[in-house]
Structure formats: C-alpha cells, structure tokens
C-alpha cells in the first residue's frame, strides 16, 4: 500500500493556515445569533439579572420635589450676608416626610433635614455646622453661595425621559433605579434554557471511585458555575459515553429541550468523527480551529432550532472558550446589549514564554507592587489541563497572535476576571 504521510506541522509550529482568529470566530457567531422574541412581565425582584425588553420611561421626576442635601437651615439667598454676620429668625422645621407648610419671608429661615422638602421662599441651605443658634435666632457669616445644598426636582431623572433602554441587563443599580421611579413591574426577555453534557468514556461522576484510566468529570461543574452566573435555566444532561447512539440521543434530547446546547470534549480532530457525523445529520455545525491557546478546537452552529457550542475537552480550554465565545453569544441570545470586556495594559513583572501563531490567554495574577502600581505575573504552569491555575488566577494575560516571548517589564494586556459589580 502506498500511503502518503502528510507533512504535518511540528509540535513547535503554532501557525495553522486553516485556523480562524478569535475575532473571525466571534464575527461568525454574531452573524448567526439573534435574540429570543418572547418576553414576560415580572415584579422588580424577579427582574434581577434579566434583560429589559422595552425602554422604561420615567413616570415621575426624581427627586420628585426640591429638597435639602444637608441637615441645616433653609434660607433666602437675598438674606445671605456679604460682609458682616446676619441674624435670621427660625420660624419652623421641615422634616423628611413632614414638610414645612408655610412660606419663608424676608429675615426668616427654617430648620431643615436632609431629604426634607424645601419650603417656598427659600432657595439655599446652610449646613448646621456653619451657624450659631440661640433660641429662635440664627446667626450666619459670609462665604455662602446662593442655591447651595439644594437638590432640584428631576435633577437625577426628568419625567417622560427614557431611563433604561431595551437590552439593558438589570443589576442591583437598575433595580434601585426602577424602584426610585415607583415602577412595580418590567417587561423582560424570557430566561434562556441551556442544556449541557460532557462526553468521554474516561469520565466518572463525582462521588464514584476512579478506576485505572479514569478522571472525574470536572467540566460539567465549571460549566454549571459559569452558566449559573448568567442566570439561565440550566439543563444538566450528565456524562455521555463515547458511543454513537448515546451521543446522538443526547444531542437530540438537548436540542429538544434548550435554546442552546453546550458540550465539552469530543470536538478535536481525533475523536470528532462520529460527533461530526451525528451533528451533520441533526443540523449545521462548523468545526473550527481557533488560533488561540488554550482552546483550539471549537464547534459552533445549530442543531435544529438550538444553537450549539462544542467546547474542547481540556478543563482550562472549556473556561477560556466559554468566556470568549459562548458567554457573549448567550448574552446576545438573551437580548442583552454588547458588553465591553474590561482590559488593561499593565507591566508584566516577569518574562513569559510564547510562540507566535495563536493568541494566548495565559492565567495571571494582577496585583499592586510595593509602590502601589499594578503589575501582572503568571500563575506558573500554563497547560490547558492545569485547572488549579485558573483558580489561582484573577485575570487572563492576553498575548497577541504574532507575539513571541515577553520580556520582564513589558506592557501586556490583561482581562480581569472580576470587577466590583
Ligand atoms: P477530548 O477533546 O474529548 O479529546 O478531551 C481532551 C482532554 O480533556 C482529555 O484529556 C480529556 O480527558 C479531558 N476532558 C474531556 N472532558 C472532560 C471533562 N468533562 N472533565 C475533565 N476533563 C475532561
Ligand atoms: Mg473525549
């Protein structure tokens, strides 16, 4: 038999002419995905982490009335002294929730609390620390500005103005904002249903004893965690063995149940054959090689009506490809506006190994040095099965495709895993 052994790139060659860049893959995914249509009306607390399906127009002014920003005295700016001190008569009090009913006339003032309604006639608040009071007589000095310490009606939000746009993810600030408008319910996109399973004969569920050649199925747990944070409805279909019928049944079931199906493992060249065959029968799925590390193989497409993300099997690759491709795609499917990923340029405190050809997402630790400046360093071992590194890290160090080794002190791009909210 005359077999031709293809000239394969050596293991040192990172450049594969058939691979897609991260940006190309993202663009292809974006092209195919459009948001779910169904919406529902929910009470505010149930709207946390949902995506607004309609603009919210403010039915009121916020603040609803002119009020004091300080505990102090509400005065008329005409009565503010310019050279000497001035004395005013305290004629009443405005409490938060119990306004002063009368009008402040020349030579008069009232005691006022933070948030209390400004009385007619007065336009300025003097902090209580800046006056002297004896009985009903208030003495104030110079240096006050007309209009100070007053919050105006509609200063935050004016009645009739759009406050939040469709596509906005509802977080704690949005919940508070909506409540400040007195809005009891909002129309949001329905929750996404996401099914996922692991593939591989070597995988054992946690709680069982490992036999020779077996490992625990960790991907299903990191996937569960990442999906939980997106607040989707999770459908965990377990571990599916490397068996043609079992894989076909699992895909069939997942596509039936969910808007999106995520798998890990079984999409790299070696073992993709029957997965690929099955998917060709059930839908249209592309098998890509992405010029990134970790996470080279990625399958994306549709199984009937469901979107499909076939992530690589290696535990770190699952997380990097999920965060880079699946998470933004799911967010778009939920109808959420594009979320810009935070990235910073900081000096790397040590040299990093890198071969040109693929964009590296190395696991890094972003921290302040002794002088308070941000620097980043590697967690150490960078192979795609080292999941402990993902836990030690607080950021990806993103090294561009064509870049080679990084010298200590060079500026590198980092993507922090978390911000404040
Ligand atoms: P595969 O893409 O199926 O060839 O898997 C690549 C590597 O990832 C192999 O070492 C697998 O054992 C490992 N792997 C696949 N699935 C899982 C999983 N669910 N949990 C942990 N490791 C996995
Ligand atoms: Mg496998």
Short mmCIF file of C-alpha atoms and ligand atoms in Angstrom, two decimals:
data_model
loop_
_atom_site.label_atom_id
_atom_site.label_comp_id
_atom_site.label_asym_id
_atom_site.label_seq_id
_atom_site.Cartn_x
_atom_site.Cartn_y
_atom_site.Cartn_z
CA UNK A 1 0.00 0.00 0.00
CA UNK A 2 1.29 3.37 -0.92
CA UNK A 3 0.41 5.72 1.88
CA UNK A 4 1.43 9.33 1.86
CA UNK A 5 2.16 10.67 5.26
CA UNK A 6 1.15 14.31 5.22
CA UNK A 7 3.78 16.79 6.16
CA UNK A 8 2.44 17.86 9.49
CA UNK A 9 3.37 20.99 11.26
CA UNK A 10 5.80 20.15 14.04
CA UNK A 11 4.63 20.44 17.59
CA UNK A 12 6.57 23.66 17.78
CA UNK A 13 4.64 25.18 14.88
CA UNK A 14 1.74 27.18 16.23
CA UNK A 15 0.65 28.64 12.92
CA UNK A 16 -2.15 26.75 11.19
CA UNK A 17 -3.27 28.36 7.92
CA UNK A 18 -6.74 26.80 8.31
CA UNK A 19 -7.42 28.33 11.68
CA UNK A 20 -9.71 31.27 12.45
CA UNK A 21 -8.65 34.18 14.60
CA UNK A 22 -10.66 34.86 17.75
CA UNK A 23 -12.16 37.95 16.08
CA UNK A 24 -13.18 35.99 12.96
CA UNK A 25 -14.87 33.32 15.03
CA UNK A 26 -16.68 35.94 17.13
CA UNK A 27 -17.92 37.68 13.98
CA UNK A 28 -19.21 34.40 12.53
CA UNK A 29 -21.06 33.58 15.74
CA UNK A 30 -22.50 37.08 15.92
CA UNK A 31 -23.81 36.79 12.36
CA UNK A 32 -25.93 33.77 13.20
CA UNK A 33 -27.30 34.75 16.60
CA UNK A 34 -30.39 36.85 17.15
CA UNK A 35 -32.21 37.42 20.43
CA UNK A 36 -35.17 35.34 21.59
CA UNK A 37 -38.51 37.09 20.99
CA UNK A 38 -40.59 36.02 23.97
CA UNK A 39 -40.96 38.46 26.82
CA UNK A 40 -42.74 38.47 30.16
CA UNK A 41 -43.78 40.98 32.74
CA UNK A 42 -42.22 40.41 36.15
CA UNK A 43 -42.12 42.07 39.54
CA UNK A 44 -38.93 44.02 40.28
CA UNK A 45 -37.18 41.44 42.43
CA UNK A 46 -37.75 38.74 39.82
CA UNK A 47 -36.17 41.02 37.22
CA UNK A 48 -32.69 40.81 38.76
CA UNK A 49 -30.22 39.59 36.06
CA UNK A 50 -32.89 39.64 33.37
CA UNK A 51 -32.64 41.78 30.23
CA UNK A 52 -35.07 44.63 29.64
CA UNK A 53 -37.27 44.02 26.60
CA UNK A 54 -38.70 47.58 26.46
CA UNK A 55 -37.45 51.07 27.18
CA UNK A 56 -38.50 52.37 30.59
CA UNK A 57 -39.82 55.95 30.55
CA UNK A 58 -39.85 57.76 33.86
CA UNK A 59 -43.39 58.45 35.09
CA UNK A 60 -42.09 60.97 37.67
CA UNK A 61 -39.34 63.44 38.45
CA UNK A 62 -36.52 62.08 40.60
CA UNK A 63 -36.12 63.65 43.06
CA UNK A 64 -39.86 64.35 42.98
CA UNK A 65 -39.52 67.71 44.80
CA UNK A 66 -36.85 70.29 45.67
CA UNK A 67 -35.13 69.12 48.85
CA UNK A 68 -32.19 69.70 51.13
CA UNK A 69 -28.86 67.88 50.65
CA UNK A 70 -27.82 68.65 54.26
CA UNK A 71 -29.07 68.92 57.80
CA UNK A 72 -29.14 72.67 58.38
CA UNK A 73 -31.23 75.77 57.74
CA UNK A 74 -33.18 76.77 54.63
CA UNK A 75 -32.78 80.50 53.91
CA UNK A 76 -33.49 83.06 51.20
CA UNK A 77 -30.33 83.86 49.23
CA UNK A 78 -31.28 87.58 49.41
CA UNK A 79 -30.68 87.32 53.19
CA UNK A 80 -27.12 85.94 52.91
CA UNK A 81 -24.64 88.42 54.43
CA UNK A 82 -21.89 89.73 52.12
CA UNK A 83 -19.57 91.48 54.64
CA UNK A 84 -20.74 91.10 58.27
CA UNK A 85 -22.81 88.44 60.02
CA UNK A 86 -26.60 88.33 59.69
CA UNK A 87 -29.32 87.17 62.06
CA UNK A 88 -32.44 85.32 60.92
CA UNK A 89 -35.50 84.13 62.83
CA UNK A 90 -36.17 80.37 62.84
CA UNK A 91 -39.91 80.03 62.09
CA UNK A 92 -40.39 76.28 61.70
CA UNK A 93 -38.96 72.90 60.71
CA UNK A 94 -39.10 70.76 57.56
CA UNK A 95 -38.59 67.07 58.32
CA UNK A 96 -38.01 64.37 55.72
CA UNK A 97 -41.58 63.21 55.14
CA UNK A 98 -43.19 66.12 57.02
CA UNK A 99 -42.67 69.36 55.07
CA UNK A 100 -42.93 72.89 56.48
CA UNK A 101 -46.25 74.25 55.19
CA UNK A 102 -45.63 77.99 55.22
CA UNK A 103 -43.52 80.36 53.17
CA UNK A 104 -40.14 81.71 54.31
CA UNK A 105 -40.30 85.52 54.34
CA UNK A 106 -37.52 88.15 54.47
CA UNK A 107 -35.41 87.79 57.63
CA UNK A 108 -36.74 84.27 58.29
CA UNK A 109 -35.38 80.75 57.94
CA UNK A 110 -36.41 77.22 58.88
CA UNK A 111 -34.63 74.23 60.34
CA UNK A 112 -34.38 71.55 57.62
CA UNK A 113 -33.23 67.91 57.48
CA UNK A 114 -31.52 66.02 54.68
CA UNK A 115 -34.10 65.00 52.08
CA UNK A 116 -36.81 67.28 53.54
CA UNK A 117 -38.83 69.42 51.11
CA UNK A 118 -37.54 72.96 50.59
CA UNK A 119 -40.16 75.48 51.73
CA UNK A 120 -41.49 78.14 49.36
CA UNK A 121 -39.45 81.31 49.53
CA UNK A 122 -36.15 79.62 50.49
CA UNK A 123 -33.57 78.61 47.86
CA UNK A 124 -30.39 77.92 49.86
CA UNK A 125 -29.35 75.58 52.70
CA UNK A 126 -26.66 76.41 55.26
CA UNK A 127 -25.09 73.42 56.97
CA UNK A 128 -25.84 73.30 60.70
CA UNK A 129 -22.07 73.26 61.41
CA UNK A 130 -21.78 76.75 59.82
CA UNK A 131 -24.26 78.65 62.01
CA UNK A 132 -24.87 79.63 65.60
CA UNK A 133 -28.31 79.24 67.06
CA UNK A 134 -29.66 80.72 70.25
CA UNK A 135 -33.36 80.11 70.83
CA UNK A 136 -35.08 81.13 67.61
CA UNK A 137 -32.21 83.33 66.46
CA UNK A 138 -29.79 82.05 63.86
CA UNK A 139 -26.52 83.85 63.15
CA UNK A 140 -24.58 83.17 59.96
CA UNK A 141 -21.41 84.57 58.47
CA UNK A 142 -20.21 85.25 54.93
CA UNK A 143 -18.95 82.85 52.26
CA UNK A 144 -22.20 81.02 51.42
CA UNK A 145 -23.36 80.68 47.82
CA UNK A 146 -26.91 81.27 46.66
CA UNK A 147 -28.61 77.95 45.84
CA UNK A 148 -26.12 75.75 47.68
CA UNK A 149 -27.02 72.33 49.16
CA UNK A 150 -30.33 72.10 47.32
CA UNK A 151 -31.33 69.13 45.17
CA UNK A 152 -33.71 70.06 42.38
CA UNK A 153 -36.80 68.20 41.23
CA UNK A 154 -35.97 65.98 38.23
CA UNK A 155 -32.22 66.58 38.70
CA UNK A 156 -31.48 62.83 38.52
CA UNK A 157 -34.28 61.83 36.14
CA UNK A 158 -36.86 64.06 34.45
CA UNK A 159 -40.46 62.86 33.99
CA UNK A 160 -41.08 61.49 30.45
CA UNK A 161 -37.41 60.80 29.76
CA UNK A 162 -36.15 57.29 28.88
CA UNK A 163 -34.25 55.96 31.87
CA UNK A 164 -33.26 52.47 30.79
CA UNK A 165 -33.18 51.12 27.26
CA UNK A 166 -34.25 47.70 25.98
CA UNK A 167 -31.24 45.41 26.02
CA UNK A 168 -30.04 46.62 29.42
CA UNK A 169 -29.01 43.93 31.87
CA UNK A 170 -30.80 44.52 35.17
CA UNK A 171 -28.36 44.57 38.06
CA UNK A 172 -28.70 45.94 41.61
CA UNK A 173 -28.35 49.58 40.48
CA UNK A 174 -31.10 49.16 37.88
CA UNK A 175 -33.40 47.54 40.45
CA UNK A 176 -32.89 50.51 42.77
CA UNK A 177 -33.34 52.97 39.93
CA UNK A 178 -36.59 51.33 38.80
CA UNK A 179 -37.84 51.34 42.39
CA UNK A 180 -36.98 55.06 42.69
CA UNK A 181 -39.42 55.65 39.81
CA UNK A 182 -42.14 53.67 41.57
CA UNK A 183 -42.18 51.14 38.73
CA UNK A 184 -43.55 47.85 40.16
CA UNK A 185 -43.06 45.55 37.13
CA UNK A 186 -40.94 45.47 33.97
CA UNK A 187 -41.05 43.61 30.67
CA UNK A 188 -38.01 41.39 30.27
CA UNK A 189 -36.78 38.74 27.87
CA UNK A 190 -37.63 35.24 28.99
CA UNK A 191 -34.88 33.14 30.54
CA UNK A 192 -32.70 31.12 28.18
CA UNK A 193 -32.71 27.36 28.50
CA UNK A 194 -29.24 25.94 28.21
CA UNK A 195 -28.56 22.18 28.12
CA UNK A 196 -25.09 20.76 28.56
CA UNK A 197 -23.32 17.44 28.86
CA UNK A 198 -19.82 16.02 28.95
CA UNK A 199 -18.56 13.38 26.56
CA UNK A 200 -15.87 10.81 27.19
CA UNK A 201 -15.52 7.17 28.30
CA UNK A 202 -12.85 8.20 30.79
CA UNK A 203 -15.19 10.43 32.78
CA UNK A 204 -16.68 9.45 36.13
CA UNK A 205 -19.22 11.49 38.05
CA UNK A 206 -18.09 12.85 41.43
CA UNK A 207 -18.94 10.53 44.30
CA UNK A 208 -17.80 7.42 42.44
CA UNK A 209 -14.47 5.65 42.79
CA UNK A 210 -11.98 6.15 39.93
CA UNK A 211 -10.69 3.08 38.16
CA UNK A 212 -7.46 2.91 36.21
CA UNK A 213 -7.56 5.37 33.30
CA UNK A 214 -10.50 7.37 34.57
CA UNK A 215 -10.83 11.00 35.68
CA UNK A 216 -13.61 12.95 37.31
CA UNK A 217 -15.92 14.97 35.10
CA UNK A 218 -14.95 18.48 36.18
CA UNK A 219 -16.10 20.37 33.10
CA UNK A 220 -19.74 19.93 33.91
CA UNK A 221 -19.14 21.72 37.20
CA UNK A 222 -17.21 24.67 35.81
CA UNK A 223 -19.85 24.94 33.08
CA UNK A 224 -22.60 24.80 35.68
CA UNK A 225 -20.89 27.63 37.58
CA UNK A 226 -20.38 29.82 34.53
CA UNK A 227 -23.97 29.31 33.39
CA UNK A 228 -25.37 29.93 36.87
CA UNK A 229 -23.73 33.35 36.89
CA UNK A 230 -25.53 34.18 33.63
CA UNK A 231 -28.82 33.32 35.31
CA UNK A 232 -30.03 30.95 32.60
CA UNK A 233 -32.22 27.91 33.14
CA UNK A 234 -29.76 25.04 33.39
CA UNK A 235 -30.44 21.56 31.99
CA UNK A 236 -27.66 19.19 33.07
CA UNK A 237 -27.69 16.05 30.91
CA UNK A 238 -24.75 14.36 32.65
CA UNK A 239 -21.90 12.37 31.15
CA UNK A 240 -22.39 10.71 27.78
CA UNK A 241 -20.03 7.87 26.83
CA UNK A 242 -18.14 7.89 23.52
CA UNK A 243 -20.84 5.84 21.88
CA UNK A 244 -22.50 6.77 18.60
CA UNK A 245 -26.09 6.13 19.68
CA UNK A 246 -25.68 7.66 23.12
CA UNK A 247 -24.18 10.82 21.63
CA UNK A 248 -26.90 11.08 19.02
CA UNK A 249 -29.64 10.62 21.62
CA UNK A 250 -28.04 13.24 23.87
CA UNK A 251 -27.84 15.83 21.09
CA UNK A 252 -31.40 15.05 20.08
CA UNK A 253 -32.72 15.47 23.58
CA UNK A 254 -30.67 18.59 24.31
CA UNK A 255 -31.84 20.35 21.13
CA UNK A 256 -35.41 19.45 22.02
CA UNK A 257 -35.18 20.95 25.49
CA UNK A 258 -33.00 24.02 25.10
CA UNK A 259 -32.24 27.24 23.23
CA UNK A 260 -28.55 26.47 23.41
CA UNK A 261 -26.59 23.24 23.82
CA UNK A 262 -23.07 23.15 25.20
CA UNK A 263 -20.80 20.13 25.25
CA UNK A 264 -17.21 19.63 26.27
CA UNK A 265 -14.82 17.18 24.68
CA UNK A 266 -15.11 15.17 21.52
CA UNK A 267 -14.57 18.02 19.05
CA UNK A 268 -10.83 17.74 18.45
CA UNK A 269 -9.64 16.07 15.28
CA UNK A 270 -9.02 12.62 16.73
CA UNK A 271 -12.37 11.83 18.22
CA UNK A 272 -14.69 14.14 16.35
CA UNK A 273 -15.64 11.69 13.65
CA UNK A 274 -18.92 10.32 14.86
CA UNK A 275 -19.78 13.51 16.73
CA UNK A 276 -19.35 15.31 13.44
CA UNK A 277 -21.41 12.74 11.55
CA UNK A 278 -24.19 12.97 14.10
CA UNK A 279 -24.21 16.75 14.03
CA UNK A 280 -24.22 16.80 10.23
CA UNK A 281 -27.35 14.70 10.36
CA UNK A 282 -29.08 16.80 13.01
CA UNK A 283 -28.09 20.30 11.96
CA UNK A 284 -25.41 22.56 10.54
CA UNK A 285 -22.34 22.76 12.69
CA UNK A 286 -18.91 24.12 11.79
CA UNK A 287 -15.82 22.57 13.28
CA UNK A 288 -13.25 25.29 13.70
CA UNK A 289 -9.66 25.51 14.71
CA UNK A 290 -9.23 28.77 16.56
CA UNK A 291 -5.83 30.44 16.68
CA UNK A 292 -5.94 30.73 20.45
CA UNK A 293 -4.43 28.99 23.43
CA UNK A 294 -5.88 27.32 25.35
CA UNK A 295 -8.88 26.25 23.30
CA UNK A 296 -8.04 25.39 19.75
CA UNK A 297 -10.96 23.21 18.61
CA UNK A 298 -14.44 24.71 18.73
CA UNK A 299 -17.66 23.62 17.08
CA UNK A 300 -20.45 26.11 16.52
CA UNK A 301 -23.73 26.00 14.66
CA UNK A 302 -27.31 24.87 15.00
CA UNK A 303 -28.91 21.57 15.93
CA UNK A 304 -32.42 22.13 14.63
CA UNK A 305 -33.54 25.34 16.40
CA UNK A 306 -30.90 25.24 19.15
CA UNK A 307 -27.51 26.91 18.99
CA UNK A 308 -24.66 24.55 19.61
CA UNK A 309 -21.28 25.21 21.22
CA UNK A 310 -18.92 22.26 21.17
CA UNK A 311 -16.14 23.27 23.54
CA UNK A 312 -12.81 21.47 23.82
CA UNK A 313 -12.35 18.84 26.50
CA UNK A 314 -9.43 20.27 28.42
CA UNK A 315 -10.69 21.96 31.58
CA UNK A 316 -8.97 25.34 31.09
CA UNK A 317 -9.95 25.40 27.41
CA UNK A 318 -13.58 24.91 28.42
CA UNK A 319 -13.41 28.04 30.53
CA UNK A 320 -11.47 30.20 28.07
CA UNK A 321 -13.69 29.31 25.12
CA UNK A 322 -16.84 29.69 27.21
CA UNK A 323 -15.89 33.19 28.36
CA UNK A 324 -14.67 34.31 24.96
CA UNK A 325 -17.33 32.82 22.66
CA UNK A 326 -20.24 31.22 24.49
CA UNK A 327 -20.91 33.85 27.13
CA UNK A 328 -21.18 36.80 24.68
CA UNK A 329 -23.29 34.64 22.35
CA UNK A 330 -25.67 33.67 25.17
CA UNK A 331 -25.90 37.29 26.27
CA UNK A 332 -26.85 38.29 22.76
CA UNK A 333 -29.37 35.47 22.60
CA UNK A 334 -30.88 36.88 25.80
CA UNK A 335 -31.27 40.19 24.03
CA UNK A 336 -28.56 41.89 26.05
CA UNK A 337 -26.61 44.82 24.59
CA UNK A 338 -22.98 44.07 23.80
CA UNK A 339 -20.94 44.07 26.97
CA UNK A 340 -17.48 45.54 26.51
CA UNK A 341 -14.88 43.34 28.16
CA UNK A 342 -12.63 45.25 30.51
CA UNK A 343 -8.98 45.07 29.52
CA UNK A 344 -6.00 46.98 30.84
CA UNK A 345 -2.35 47.38 29.87
CA UNK A 346 0.00 46.72 32.76
CA UNK A 347 3.67 45.82 33.08
CA UNK A 348 4.42 42.13 33.40
CA UNK A 349 6.78 41.57 36.30
CA UNK A 350 8.41 38.51 34.74
CA UNK A 351 9.34 37.04 31.35
CA UNK A 352 6.66 34.90 29.65
CA UNK A 353 7.12 32.12 27.11
CA UNK A 354 5.04 32.48 23.95
CA UNK A 355 5.26 31.18 20.40
CA UNK A 356 3.88 33.25 17.51
CA UNK A 357 0.76 31.90 15.78
CA UNK A 358 -2.02 31.83 18.38
CA UNK A 359 -3.47 34.38 20.78
CA UNK A 360 -2.54 33.28 24.29
CA UNK A 361 -4.88 33.64 27.24
CA UNK A 362 -2.37 32.93 29.98
CA UNK A 363 -3.60 32.74 33.52
CA UNK A 364 -2.23 35.65 35.53
CA UNK A 365 -2.29 37.34 38.89
CA UNK A 366 -2.91 41.07 38.76
CA UNK A 367 -1.72 42.83 41.89
CA UNK A 368 -0.17 46.03 43.24
CA UNK A 369 3.58 46.17 43.77
CA UNK A 370 5.24 47.77 46.84
CA UNK A 371 4.83 51.22 45.28
CA UNK A 372 1.14 50.73 44.63
CA UNK A 373 1.45 50.22 40.85
CA UNK A 374 -0.46 47.45 39.10
CA UNK A 375 1.63 44.59 37.72
CA UNK A 376 0.80 41.13 36.48
CA UNK A 377 2.60 37.81 36.73
CA UNK A 378 1.91 34.31 35.52
CA UNK A 379 0.36 31.70 37.82
CA UNK A 380 3.10 29.35 36.60
CA UNK A 381 2.14 26.21 34.67
CA UNK A 382 0.08 27.17 31.64
CA UNK A 383 -1.02 23.88 30.09
CA UNK A 384 -4.71 23.53 29.28
CA UNK A 385 -5.32 20.74 31.81
CA UNK A 386 -3.97 22.75 34.78
CA UNK A 387 -7.29 23.84 36.28
CA UNK A 388 -5.68 24.87 39.57
CA UNK A 389 -4.08 27.77 37.67
CA UNK A 390 -7.50 29.04 36.68
CA UNK A 391 -8.40 29.17 40.37
CA UNK A 392 -5.15 30.91 41.39
CA UNK A 393 -5.54 33.46 38.58
CA UNK A 394 -7.58 36.64 38.72
CA UNK A 395 -7.08 37.57 35.07
CA UNK A 396 -6.14 36.40 31.60
CA UNK A 397 -2.89 37.81 30.24
CA UNK A 398 -3.77 38.25 26.57
CA UNK A 399 -0.74 37.94 24.32
CA UNK A 400 -1.36 38.83 20.65
CA UNK A 401 -1.26 36.15 17.97
CA UNK A 402 2.00 37.21 16.37
CA UNK A 403 3.82 37.98 19.59
CA UNK A 404 6.77 35.84 20.69
CA UNK A 405 8.31 35.65 24.17
CA UNK A 406 7.58 38.54 26.51
CA UNK A 407 10.39 40.24 28.37
CA UNK A 408 10.05 41.17 32.02
CA UNK A 409 8.77 44.73 32.35
CA UNK A 410 6.88 44.75 29.01
CA UNK A 411 3.36 46.15 28.93
CA UNK A 412 0.82 43.37 28.41
CA UNK A 413 -2.96 43.32 28.06
CA UNK A 414 -4.90 41.77 30.91
CA UNK A 415 -8.57 40.88 31.18
CA UNK A 416 -9.56 40.89 34.86
CA UNK A 417 -11.93 38.07 35.79
CA UNK A 418 -13.95 40.35 38.07
CA UNK A 419 -14.72 43.98 38.77
CA UNK A 420 -16.82 45.36 41.60
CA UNK A 421 -20.30 44.52 40.33
P1 LIG B 1 -11.24 15.50 24.11
O1 LIG B 1 -11.46 16.83 23.48
O2 LIG B 1 -12.51 14.75 24.32
O3 LIG B 1 -10.21 14.72 23.38
O4 LIG B 1 -10.66 15.79 25.56
C1 LIG B 1 -9.44 16.47 25.75
C2 LIG B 1 -8.94 16.32 27.16
O5 LIG B 1 -9.89 16.85 28.06
C3 LIG B 1 -8.75 14.86 27.57
O6 LIG B 1 -7.62 14.80 28.41
C4 LIG B 1 -9.99 14.56 28.37
O7 LIG B 1 -9.82 13.54 29.31
C5 LIG B 1 -10.26 15.88 29.05
N1 LIG B 1 -11.67 16.03 29.35
C6 LIG B 1 -12.68 15.88 28.46
N2 LIG B 1 -13.87 16.07 29.05
C7 LIG B 1 -13.60 16.33 30.36
C8 LIG B 1 -14.43 16.62 31.49
N3 LIG B 1 -15.76 16.68 31.37
N4 LIG B 1 -13.84 16.87 32.67
C9 LIG B 1 -12.49 16.85 32.77
N5 LIG B 1 -11.66 16.59 31.73
C10 LIG B 1 -12.20 16.33 30.54
MG1 LIG B 2 -13.02 12.80 24.66
#
